[in-house]
Amino acid sequence: MELDDVMRTTFAAREFTDDPLPDEVLWRIFDNARFAPSGGNRQGAHIIVVRDAGVRHRLAVLGTPAARRYLAQLRAGENPWNPVHPSDVAQEIVDSTEVPETFITSVAKAPVVLVVSVDLEVVAALDQDLDRVGIAAGASVYPLVWNILLAARNEGYGGTITTMAIAREEQVRAVLDIPATHAVAAIMPLGKPTRQLTKLRRRPVAGFVTRERFGGQAFDG
Ligand SMILES: Cc1cc2nc3c(=O)[nH]c(=O)nc-3n(C[C@H](O)[C@H](O)[C@H](O)COP(=O)(O)O)c2cc1C
Protein backbone atom coordinates (compact mmCIF):
# COMPACT_ATOMS: atom_id res chain seq x y z
CA MET A 1 0.00 0.00 0.00
CA GLU A 2 0.97 3.62 -0.48
CA LEU A 3 2.09 5.33 2.74
CA ASP A 4 -0.62 8.01 2.40
CA ASP A 5 -3.32 5.34 2.12
CA VAL A 6 -1.97 3.42 5.11
CA MET A 7 -1.97 6.59 7.23
CA ARG A 8 -5.45 7.61 6.13
CA THR A 9 -7.14 4.23 6.57
CA THR A 10 -5.61 2.63 9.67
CA PHE A 11 -8.67 2.43 11.88
CA ALA A 12 -9.40 0.81 15.25
CA ALA A 13 -10.25 -2.79 14.31
CA ARG A 14 -12.03 -4.65 17.12
CA GLU A 15 -13.71 -7.54 15.30
CA PHE A 16 -11.69 -10.20 13.58
CA THR A 17 -12.28 -13.15 11.29
CA ASP A 18 -11.09 -16.64 12.27
CA ASP A 19 -8.04 -16.20 10.04
CA PRO A 20 -4.77 -16.74 11.89
CA LEU A 21 -2.06 -14.12 12.12
CA PRO A 22 0.99 -16.26 11.37
CA ASP A 23 4.28 -15.70 13.19
CA GLU A 24 6.07 -14.87 9.93
CA VAL A 25 3.65 -11.99 9.22
CA LEU A 26 3.91 -10.81 12.81
CA TRP A 27 7.67 -10.91 12.54
CA ARG A 28 7.60 -8.69 9.42
CA ILE A 29 5.29 -6.27 11.24
CA PHE A 30 7.76 -6.04 14.14
CA ASP A 31 10.74 -5.85 11.80
CA ASN A 32 9.28 -2.73 10.14
CA ALA A 33 7.77 -1.20 13.29
CA ARG A 34 11.07 -1.41 15.22
CA PHE A 35 12.39 1.64 13.35
CA ALA A 36 10.15 3.86 15.49
CA PRO A 37 12.02 6.50 17.49
CA SER A 38 12.38 6.71 21.27
CA GLY A 39 13.88 9.40 23.52
CA GLY A 40 17.70 9.25 23.24
CA ASN A 41 17.16 6.11 21.13
CA ARG A 42 17.05 4.14 24.41
CA GLN A 43 14.58 1.64 22.94
CA GLY A 44 13.10 0.62 26.27
CA ALA A 45 10.00 -1.04 24.84
CA HIS A 46 9.15 -4.70 25.26
CA ILE A 47 6.39 -6.59 23.45
CA ILE A 48 4.77 -9.80 24.68
CA VAL A 49 2.97 -11.82 21.99
CA VAL A 50 0.00 -13.47 23.68
CA ARG A 51 -1.81 -16.25 21.82
CA ASP A 52 -3.02 -18.24 24.84
CA ALA A 53 -6.84 -17.93 25.01
CA GLY A 54 -6.94 -18.08 28.82
CA VAL A 55 -4.44 -15.24 29.17
CA ARG A 56 -6.24 -13.17 26.53
CA HIS A 57 -9.46 -13.60 28.46
CA ARG A 58 -7.82 -12.56 31.74
CA LEU A 59 -6.42 -9.43 30.09
CA ALA A 60 -9.86 -8.63 28.67
CA VAL A 61 -11.50 -9.01 32.08
CA LEU A 62 -8.86 -6.78 33.70
CA GLY A 63 -10.07 -3.99 31.42
CA THR A 64 -13.66 -4.19 32.63
CA PRO A 65 -13.53 -2.01 35.81
CA ALA A 66 -11.98 0.88 33.86
CA ALA A 67 -14.54 0.42 31.09
CA ARG A 68 -17.31 0.64 33.70
CA ARG A 69 -16.07 4.04 34.84
CA TYR A 70 -15.43 5.11 31.24
CA LEU A 71 -19.01 4.36 30.20
CA ALA A 72 -20.55 5.85 33.35
CA GLN A 73 -18.64 9.11 32.83
CA LEU A 74 -19.53 9.18 29.14
CA ARG A 75 -23.23 8.80 29.97
CA ALA A 76 -22.93 11.66 32.49
CA GLY A 77 -21.51 13.92 29.78
CA GLU A 78 -17.96 13.87 31.17
CA ASN A 79 -14.70 13.29 29.29
CA PRO A 80 -13.89 9.82 30.63
CA TRP A 81 -10.72 9.42 32.68
CA ASN A 82 -9.53 12.96 31.98
CA PRO A 83 -6.87 13.94 34.55
CA VAL A 84 -8.02 17.56 34.95
CA HIS A 85 -11.65 17.54 36.09
CA PRO A 86 -12.50 15.09 38.87
CA SER A 87 -15.50 12.92 38.07
CA ASP A 88 -18.88 13.76 39.62
CA VAL A 89 -20.24 10.29 38.93
CA ALA A 90 -21.02 8.43 42.15
CA GLN A 91 -19.22 5.13 42.77
CA GLU A 92 -22.57 3.27 43.03
CA ILE A 93 -23.43 4.46 39.52
CA VAL A 94 -20.04 3.31 38.23
CA ASP A 95 -20.45 -0.06 39.98
CA SER A 96 -23.86 -0.63 38.46
CA THR A 97 -22.87 0.35 34.91
CA GLU A 98 -23.10 -2.59 32.52
CA VAL A 99 -20.12 -3.16 30.24
CA PRO A 100 -21.25 -4.48 26.85
CA GLU A 101 -19.70 -7.78 25.81
CA THR A 102 -18.08 -6.02 22.84
CA PHE A 103 -15.78 -4.18 25.23
CA ILE A 104 -13.95 -7.35 26.13
CA THR A 105 -14.38 -9.45 23.01
CA SER A 106 -11.77 -7.58 20.97
CA VAL A 107 -9.02 -8.68 23.35
CA ALA A 108 -10.57 -12.04 24.26
CA LYS A 109 -11.25 -13.13 20.68
CA ALA A 110 -8.39 -11.69 18.64
CA PRO A 111 -5.96 -14.34 17.39
CA VAL A 112 -3.07 -12.36 18.89
CA VAL A 113 -2.81 -9.79 21.65
CA LEU A 114 0.34 -7.73 22.04
CA VAL A 115 1.16 -6.32 25.44
CA VAL A 116 3.54 -3.42 24.99
CA SER A 117 5.46 -2.09 27.97
CA VAL A 118 8.30 0.36 28.41
CA ASP A 119 11.17 0.37 30.87
CA LEU A 120 10.79 3.46 33.04
CA GLU A 121 14.47 3.18 33.97
CA VAL A 122 15.46 4.36 30.52
CA VAL A 123 12.74 6.76 29.38
CA ALA A 124 13.28 10.52 29.36
CA ALA A 125 10.28 11.84 31.30
CA LEU A 126 10.92 15.55 30.90
CA ASP A 127 7.63 16.50 32.51
CA GLN A 128 8.06 14.42 35.68
CA ASP A 129 8.39 17.50 37.93
CA LEU A 130 5.40 19.34 36.51
CA ASP A 131 2.14 19.54 38.37
CA ARG A 132 0.18 17.51 35.83
CA VAL A 133 -0.10 13.98 34.55
CA GLY A 134 3.05 12.76 32.76
CA ILE A 135 2.90 12.49 28.99
CA ALA A 136 6.47 12.79 27.72
CA ALA A 137 7.48 9.23 28.67
CA GLY A 138 4.73 7.87 26.42
CA ALA A 139 6.54 9.41 23.48
CA SER A 140 9.22 6.73 23.93
CA VAL A 141 6.78 3.90 23.22
CA TYR A 142 3.69 5.06 21.31
CA PRO A 143 5.51 5.69 18.03
CA LEU A 144 6.35 1.95 18.09
CA VAL A 145 2.76 1.07 18.99
CA TRP A 146 1.41 3.08 16.10
CA ASN A 147 4.05 1.73 13.70
CA ILE A 148 2.77 -1.76 14.55
CA LEU A 149 -0.75 -0.81 13.51
CA LEU A 150 0.48 0.86 10.31
CA ALA A 151 2.62 -2.17 9.44
CA ALA A 152 -0.29 -4.50 10.22
CA ARG A 153 -2.58 -2.49 7.93
CA ASN A 154 0.00 -2.74 5.17
CA GLU A 155 -0.11 -6.53 5.57
CA GLY A 156 -3.93 -6.63 5.44
CA TYR A 157 -4.36 -6.97 9.21
CA GLY A 158 -5.62 -4.58 11.84
CA GLY A 159 -6.00 -3.97 15.53
CA THR A 160 -6.55 -1.41 18.25
CA ILE A 161 -4.60 0.34 20.94
CA THR A 162 -6.48 -0.53 24.13
CA THR A 163 -5.63 0.95 27.49
CA MET A 164 -8.47 -0.01 29.88
CA ALA A 165 -6.48 -2.76 31.62
CA ILE A 166 -3.70 -0.28 32.43
CA ALA A 167 -5.85 0.88 35.34
CA ARG A 168 -5.13 -2.61 36.75
CA GLU A 169 -1.45 -2.52 35.76
CA GLU A 170 -0.25 -4.44 38.79
CA GLN A 171 -2.47 -7.39 37.88
CA VAL A 172 -1.47 -7.23 34.22
CA ARG A 173 2.17 -7.37 35.35
CA ALA A 174 1.43 -10.36 37.57
CA VAL A 175 -0.30 -12.27 34.76
CA LEU A 176 2.66 -11.83 32.41
CA ASP A 177 5.65 -11.53 34.80
CA ILE A 178 6.34 -7.99 33.64
CA PRO A 179 9.06 -6.33 35.79
CA ALA A 180 7.97 -3.60 38.21
CA THR A 181 10.09 -1.02 36.36
CA HIS A 182 8.01 -1.47 33.20
CA ALA A 183 4.87 0.57 32.56
CA VAL A 184 2.20 -1.10 30.47
CA ALA A 185 1.55 1.16 27.48
CA ALA A 186 -0.95 -0.79 25.39
CA ILE A 187 -2.82 -4.05 25.07
CA MET A 188 -3.33 -4.55 21.36
CA PRO A 189 -5.68 -7.11 19.83
CA LEU A 190 -4.56 -7.90 16.26
CA GLY A 191 -6.08 -9.97 13.50
CA LYS A 192 -7.80 -9.88 10.12
CA PRO A 193 -10.60 -7.28 10.45
CA THR A 194 -14.12 -8.42 9.53
CA ARG A 195 -14.62 -5.13 7.69
CA GLN A 196 -12.50 -2.27 6.47
CA LEU A 197 -13.19 1.34 7.44
CA THR A 198 -11.71 3.69 4.88
CA LYS A 199 -13.31 7.04 5.78
CA LEU A 200 -12.10 7.92 9.24
CA ARG A 201 -13.79 10.75 11.12
CA ARG A 202 -11.01 13.19 11.95
CA ARG A 203 -10.79 16.94 12.33
CA PRO A 204 -9.55 18.81 9.27
CA VAL A 205 -6.06 20.35 9.48
CA ALA A 206 -7.44 23.86 10.05
CA GLY A 207 -9.41 22.50 13.00
CA PHE A 208 -6.35 21.93 15.16
CA VAL A 209 -3.30 23.59 13.52
CA THR A 210 -2.68 27.31 13.97
CA ARG A 211 -0.01 29.74 12.91
CA GLU A 212 2.58 31.18 15.32
CA ARG A 213 0.62 30.74 18.58
CA PHE A 214 -2.10 28.58 20.07
CA GLY A 215 -4.90 30.98 19.26
CA GLY A 216 -3.36 32.03 15.94
CA GLN A 217 -4.88 31.91 12.50
CA ALA A 218 -6.04 28.47 11.43
CA PHE A 219 -3.49 26.75 9.20
CA ASP A 220 -5.48 26.23 6.04
CA GLY A 221 -2.56 25.81 3.68
C1 LIG B 1 -4.41 6.16 23.71
C2 LIG B 1 -5.54 5.35 23.14
C3 LIG B 1 -6.27 4.53 23.99
C4 LIG B 1 -7.30 3.74 23.49
N1 LIG B 1 -7.95 2.87 24.33
C5 LIG B 1 -8.91 2.07 23.82
C6 LIG B 1 -9.50 1.06 24.62
O1 LIG B 1 -9.16 0.89 25.80
N2 LIG B 1 -10.46 0.28 24.07
C7 LIG B 1 -10.83 0.43 22.77
O2 LIG B 1 -11.71 -0.32 22.31
N3 LIG B 1 -10.27 1.37 21.97
C8 LIG B 1 -9.32 2.16 22.46
N4 LIG B 1 -8.70 3.09 21.64
C9 LIG B 1 -9.10 3.21 20.25
C10 LIG B 1 -9.83 4.54 19.96
O3 LIG B 1 -11.13 4.49 20.50
C11 LIG B 1 -9.83 4.74 18.45
O4 LIG B 1 -8.51 4.83 18.01
C12 LIG B 1 -10.59 6.00 18.04
O5 LIG B 1 -11.92 5.96 18.48
C13 LIG B 1 -10.56 6.17 16.53
O6 LIG B 1 -11.18 5.06 15.92
P1 LIG B 1 -11.17 4.86 14.34
O7 LIG B 1 -9.74 4.88 13.90
O8 LIG B 1 -11.82 3.54 14.07
O9 LIG B 1 -11.91 6.01 13.73
C14 LIG B 1 -7.65 3.84 22.13
C15 LIG B 1 -6.90 4.67 21.28
C16 LIG B 1 -5.85 5.39 21.77
C17 LIG B 1 -5.02 6.22 20.83
Coordinates of C-alpha atoms and ligand atoms in Angstrom, one line a residue:
M1 CA 0.0 0.0 0.0
E2 CA 1.0 3.6 -0.5
L3 CA 2.1 5.3 2.7
D4 CA -0.6 8.0 2.4
D5 CA -3.3 5.3 2.1
V6 CA -2.0 3.4 5.1
M7 CA -2.0 6.6 7.2
R8 CA -5.5 7.6 6.1
T9 CA -7.1 4.2 6.6
T10 CA -5.6 2.6 9.7
F11 CA -8.7 2.4 11.9
A12 CA -9.4 0.8 15.3
A13 CA -10.3 -2.8 14.3
R14 CA -12.0 -4.7 17.1
E15 CA -13.7 -7.5 15.3
F16 CA -11.7 -10.2 13.6
T17 CA -12.3 -13.2 11.3
D18 CA -11.1 -16.6 12.3
D19 CA -8.0 -16.2 10.0
P20 CA -4.8 -16.7 11.9
L21 CA -2.1 -14.1 12.1
P22 CA 1.0 -16.3 11.4
D23 CA 4.3 -15.7 13.2
E24 CA 6.1 -14.9 9.9
V25 CA 3.6 -12.0 9.2
L26 CA 3.9 -10.8 12.8
W27 CA 7.7 -10.9 12.5
R28 CA 7.6 -8.7 9.4
I29 CA 5.3 -6.3 11.2
F30 CA 7.8 -6.0 14.1
D31 CA 10.7 -5.8 11.8
N32 CA 9.3 -2.7 10.1
A33 CA 7.8 -1.2 13.3
R34 CA 11.1 -1.4 15.2
F35 CA 12.4 1.6 13.3
A36 CA 10.2 3.9 15.5
P37 CA 12.0 6.5 17.5
S38 CA 12.4 6.7 21.3
G39 CA 13.9 9.4 23.5
G40 CA 17.7 9.2 23.2
N41 CA 17.2 6.1 21.1
R42 CA 17.1 4.1 24.4
Q43 CA 14.6 1.6 22.9
G44 CA 13.1 0.6 26.3
A45 CA 10.0 -1.0 24.8
H46 CA 9.2 -4.7 25.3
I47 CA 6.4 -6.6 23.5
I48 CA 4.8 -9.8 24.7
V49 CA 3.0 -11.8 22.0
V50 CA 0.0 -13.5 23.7
R51 CA -1.8 -16.2 21.8
D52 CA -3.0 -18.2 24.8
A53 CA -6.8 -17.9 25.0
G54 CA -6.9 -18.1 28.8
V55 CA -4.4 -15.2 29.2
R56 CA -6.2 -13.2 26.5
H57 CA -9.5 -13.6 28.5
R58 CA -7.8 -12.6 31.7
L59 CA -6.4 -9.4 30.1
A60 CA -9.9 -8.6 28.7
V61 CA -11.5 -9.0 32.1
L62 CA -8.9 -6.8 33.7
G63 CA -10.1 -4.0 31.4
T64 CA -13.7 -4.2 32.6
P65 CA -13.5 -2.0 35.8
A66 CA -12.0 0.9 33.9
A67 CA -14.5 0.4 31.1
R68 CA -17.3 0.6 33.7
R69 CA -16.1 4.0 34.8
Y70 CA -15.4 5.1 31.2
L71 CA -19.0 4.4 30.2
A72 CA -20.5 5.9 33.4
Q73 CA -18.6 9.1 32.8
L74 CA -19.5 9.2 29.1
R75 CA -23.2 8.8 30.0
A76 CA -22.9 11.7 32.5
G77 CA -21.5 13.9 29.8
E78 CA -18.0 13.9 31.2
N79 CA -14.7 13.3 29.3
P80 CA -13.9 9.8 30.6
W81 CA -10.7 9.4 32.7
N82 CA -9.5 13.0 32.0
P83 CA -6.9 13.9 34.6
V84 CA -8.0 17.6 34.9
H85 CA -11.6 17.5 36.1
P86 CA -12.5 15.1 38.9
S87 CA -15.5 12.9 38.1
D88 CA -18.9 13.8 39.6
V89 CA -20.2 10.3 38.9
A90 CA -21.0 8.4 42.2
Q91 CA -19.2 5.1 42.8
E92 CA -22.6 3.3 43.0
I93 CA -23.4 4.5 39.5
V94 CA -20.0 3.3 38.2
D95 CA -20.4 -0.1 40.0
S96 CA -23.9 -0.6 38.5
T97 CA -22.9 0.3 34.9
E98 CA -23.1 -2.6 32.5
V99 CA -20.1 -3.2 30.2
P100 CA -21.2 -4.5 26.8
E101 CA -19.7 -7.8 25.8
T102 CA -18.1 -6.0 22.8
F103 CA -15.8 -4.2 25.2
I104 CA -14.0 -7.3 26.1
T105 CA -14.4 -9.4 23.0
S106 CA -11.8 -7.6 21.0
V107 CA -9.0 -8.7 23.3
A108 CA -10.6 -12.0 24.3
K109 CA -11.3 -13.1 20.7
A110 CA -8.4 -11.7 18.6
P111 CA -6.0 -14.3 17.4
V112 CA -3.1 -12.4 18.9
V113 CA -2.8 -9.8 21.7
L114 CA 0.3 -7.7 22.0
V115 CA 1.2 -6.3 25.4
V116 CA 3.5 -3.4 25.0
S117 CA 5.5 -2.1 28.0
V118 CA 8.3 0.4 28.4
D119 CA 11.2 0.4 30.9
L120 CA 10.8 3.5 33.0
E121 CA 14.5 3.2 34.0
V122 CA 15.5 4.4 30.5
V123 CA 12.7 6.8 29.4
A124 CA 13.3 10.5 29.4
A125 CA 10.3 11.8 31.3
L126 CA 10.9 15.5 30.9
D127 CA 7.6 16.5 32.5
Q128 CA 8.1 14.4 35.7
D129 CA 8.4 17.5 37.9
L130 CA 5.4 19.3 36.5
D131 CA 2.1 19.5 38.4
R132 CA 0.2 17.5 35.8
V133 CA -0.1 14.0 34.6
G134 CA 3.1 12.8 32.8
I135 CA 2.9 12.5 29.0
A136 CA 6.5 12.8 27.7
A137 CA 7.5 9.2 28.7
G138 CA 4.7 7.9 26.4
A139 CA 6.5 9.4 23.5
S140 CA 9.2 6.7 23.9
V141 CA 6.8 3.9 23.2
Y142 CA 3.7 5.1 21.3
P143 CA 5.5 5.7 18.0
L144 CA 6.4 1.9 18.1
V145 CA 2.8 1.1 19.0
W146 CA 1.4 3.1 16.1
N147 CA 4.1 1.7 13.7
I148 CA 2.8 -1.8 14.6
L149 CA -0.8 -0.8 13.5
L150 CA 0.5 0.9 10.3
A151 CA 2.6 -2.2 9.4
A152 CA -0.3 -4.5 10.2
R153 CA -2.6 -2.5 7.9
N154 CA 0.0 -2.7 5.2
E155 CA -0.1 -6.5 5.6
G156 CA -3.9 -6.6 5.4
Y157 CA -4.4 -7.0 9.2
G158 CA -5.6 -4.6 11.8
G159 CA -6.0 -4.0 15.5
T160 CA -6.5 -1.4 18.3
I161 CA -4.6 0.3 20.9
T162 CA -6.5 -0.5 24.1
T163 CA -5.6 0.9 27.5
M164 CA -8.5 0.0 29.9
A165 CA -6.5 -2.8 31.6
I166 CA -3.7 -0.3 32.4
A167 CA -5.9 0.9 35.3
R168 CA -5.1 -2.6 36.7
E169 CA -1.5 -2.5 35.8
E170 CA -0.3 -4.4 38.8
Q171 CA -2.5 -7.4 37.9
V172 CA -1.5 -7.2 34.2
R173 CA 2.2 -7.4 35.3
A174 CA 1.4 -10.4 37.6
V175 CA -0.3 -12.3 34.8
L176 CA 2.7 -11.8 32.4
D177 CA 5.6 -11.5 34.8
I178 CA 6.3 -8.0 33.6
P179 CA 9.1 -6.3 35.8
A180 CA 8.0 -3.6 38.2
T181 CA 10.1 -1.0 36.4
H182 CA 8.0 -1.5 33.2
A183 CA 4.9 0.6 32.6
V184 CA 2.2 -1.1 30.5
A185 CA 1.5 1.2 27.5
A186 CA -0.9 -0.8 25.4
I187 CA -2.8 -4.1 25.1
M188 CA -3.3 -4.5 21.4
P189 CA -5.7 -7.1 19.8
L190 CA -4.6 -7.9 16.3
G191 CA -6.1 -10.0 13.5
K192 CA -7.8 -9.9 10.1
P193 CA -10.6 -7.3 10.4
T194 CA -14.1 -8.4 9.5
R195 CA -14.6 -5.1 7.7
Q196 CA -12.5 -2.3 6.5
L197 CA -13.2 1.3 7.4
T198 CA -11.7 3.7 4.9
K199 CA -13.3 7.0 5.8
L200 CA -12.1 7.9 9.2
R201 CA -13.8 10.8 11.1
R202 CA -11.0 13.2 11.9
R203 CA -10.8 16.9 12.3
P204 CA -9.6 18.8 9.3
V205 CA -6.1 20.3 9.5
A206 CA -7.4 23.9 10.1
G207 CA -9.4 22.5 13.0
F208 CA -6.3 21.9 15.2
V209 CA -3.3 23.6 13.5
T210 CA -2.7 27.3 14.0
R211 CA 0.0 29.7 12.9
E212 CA 2.6 31.2 15.3
R213 CA 0.6 30.7 18.6
F214 CA -2.1 28.6 20.1
G215 CA -4.9 31.0 19.3
G216 CA -3.4 32.0 15.9
Q217 CA -4.9 31.9 12.5
A218 CA -6.0 28.5 11.4
F219 CA -3.5 26.7 9.2
D220 CA -5.5 26.2 6.0
G221 CA -2.6 25.8 3.7
Ligands
LIG1 C1 -4.4 6.2 23.7 C2 -5.5 5.3 23.1 C3 -6.3 4.5 24.0 C4 -7.3 3.7 23.5 N1 -7.9 2.9 24.3 C5 -8.9 2.1 23.8 C6 -9.5 1.1 24.6 O1 -9.2 0.9 25.8 N2 -10.5 0.3 24.1 C7 -10.8 0.4 22.8 O2 -11.7 -0.3 22.3 N3 -10.3 1.4 22.0 C8 -9.3 2.2 22.5 N4 -8.7 3.1 21.6 C9 -9.1 3.2 20.2 C10 -9.8 4.5 20.0 O3 -11.1 4.5 20.5 C11 -9.8 4.7 18.4 O4 -8.5 4.8 18.0 C12 -10.6 6.0 18.0 O5 -11.9 6.0 18.5 C13 -10.6 6.2 16.5 O6 -11.2 5.1 15.9 P1 -11.2 4.9 14.3 O7 -9.7 4.9 13.9 O8 -11.8 3.5 14.1 O9 -11.9 6.0 13.7 C14 -7.7 3.8 22.1 C15 -6.9 4.7 21.3 C16 -5.8 5.4 21.8 C17 -5.0 6.2 20.8

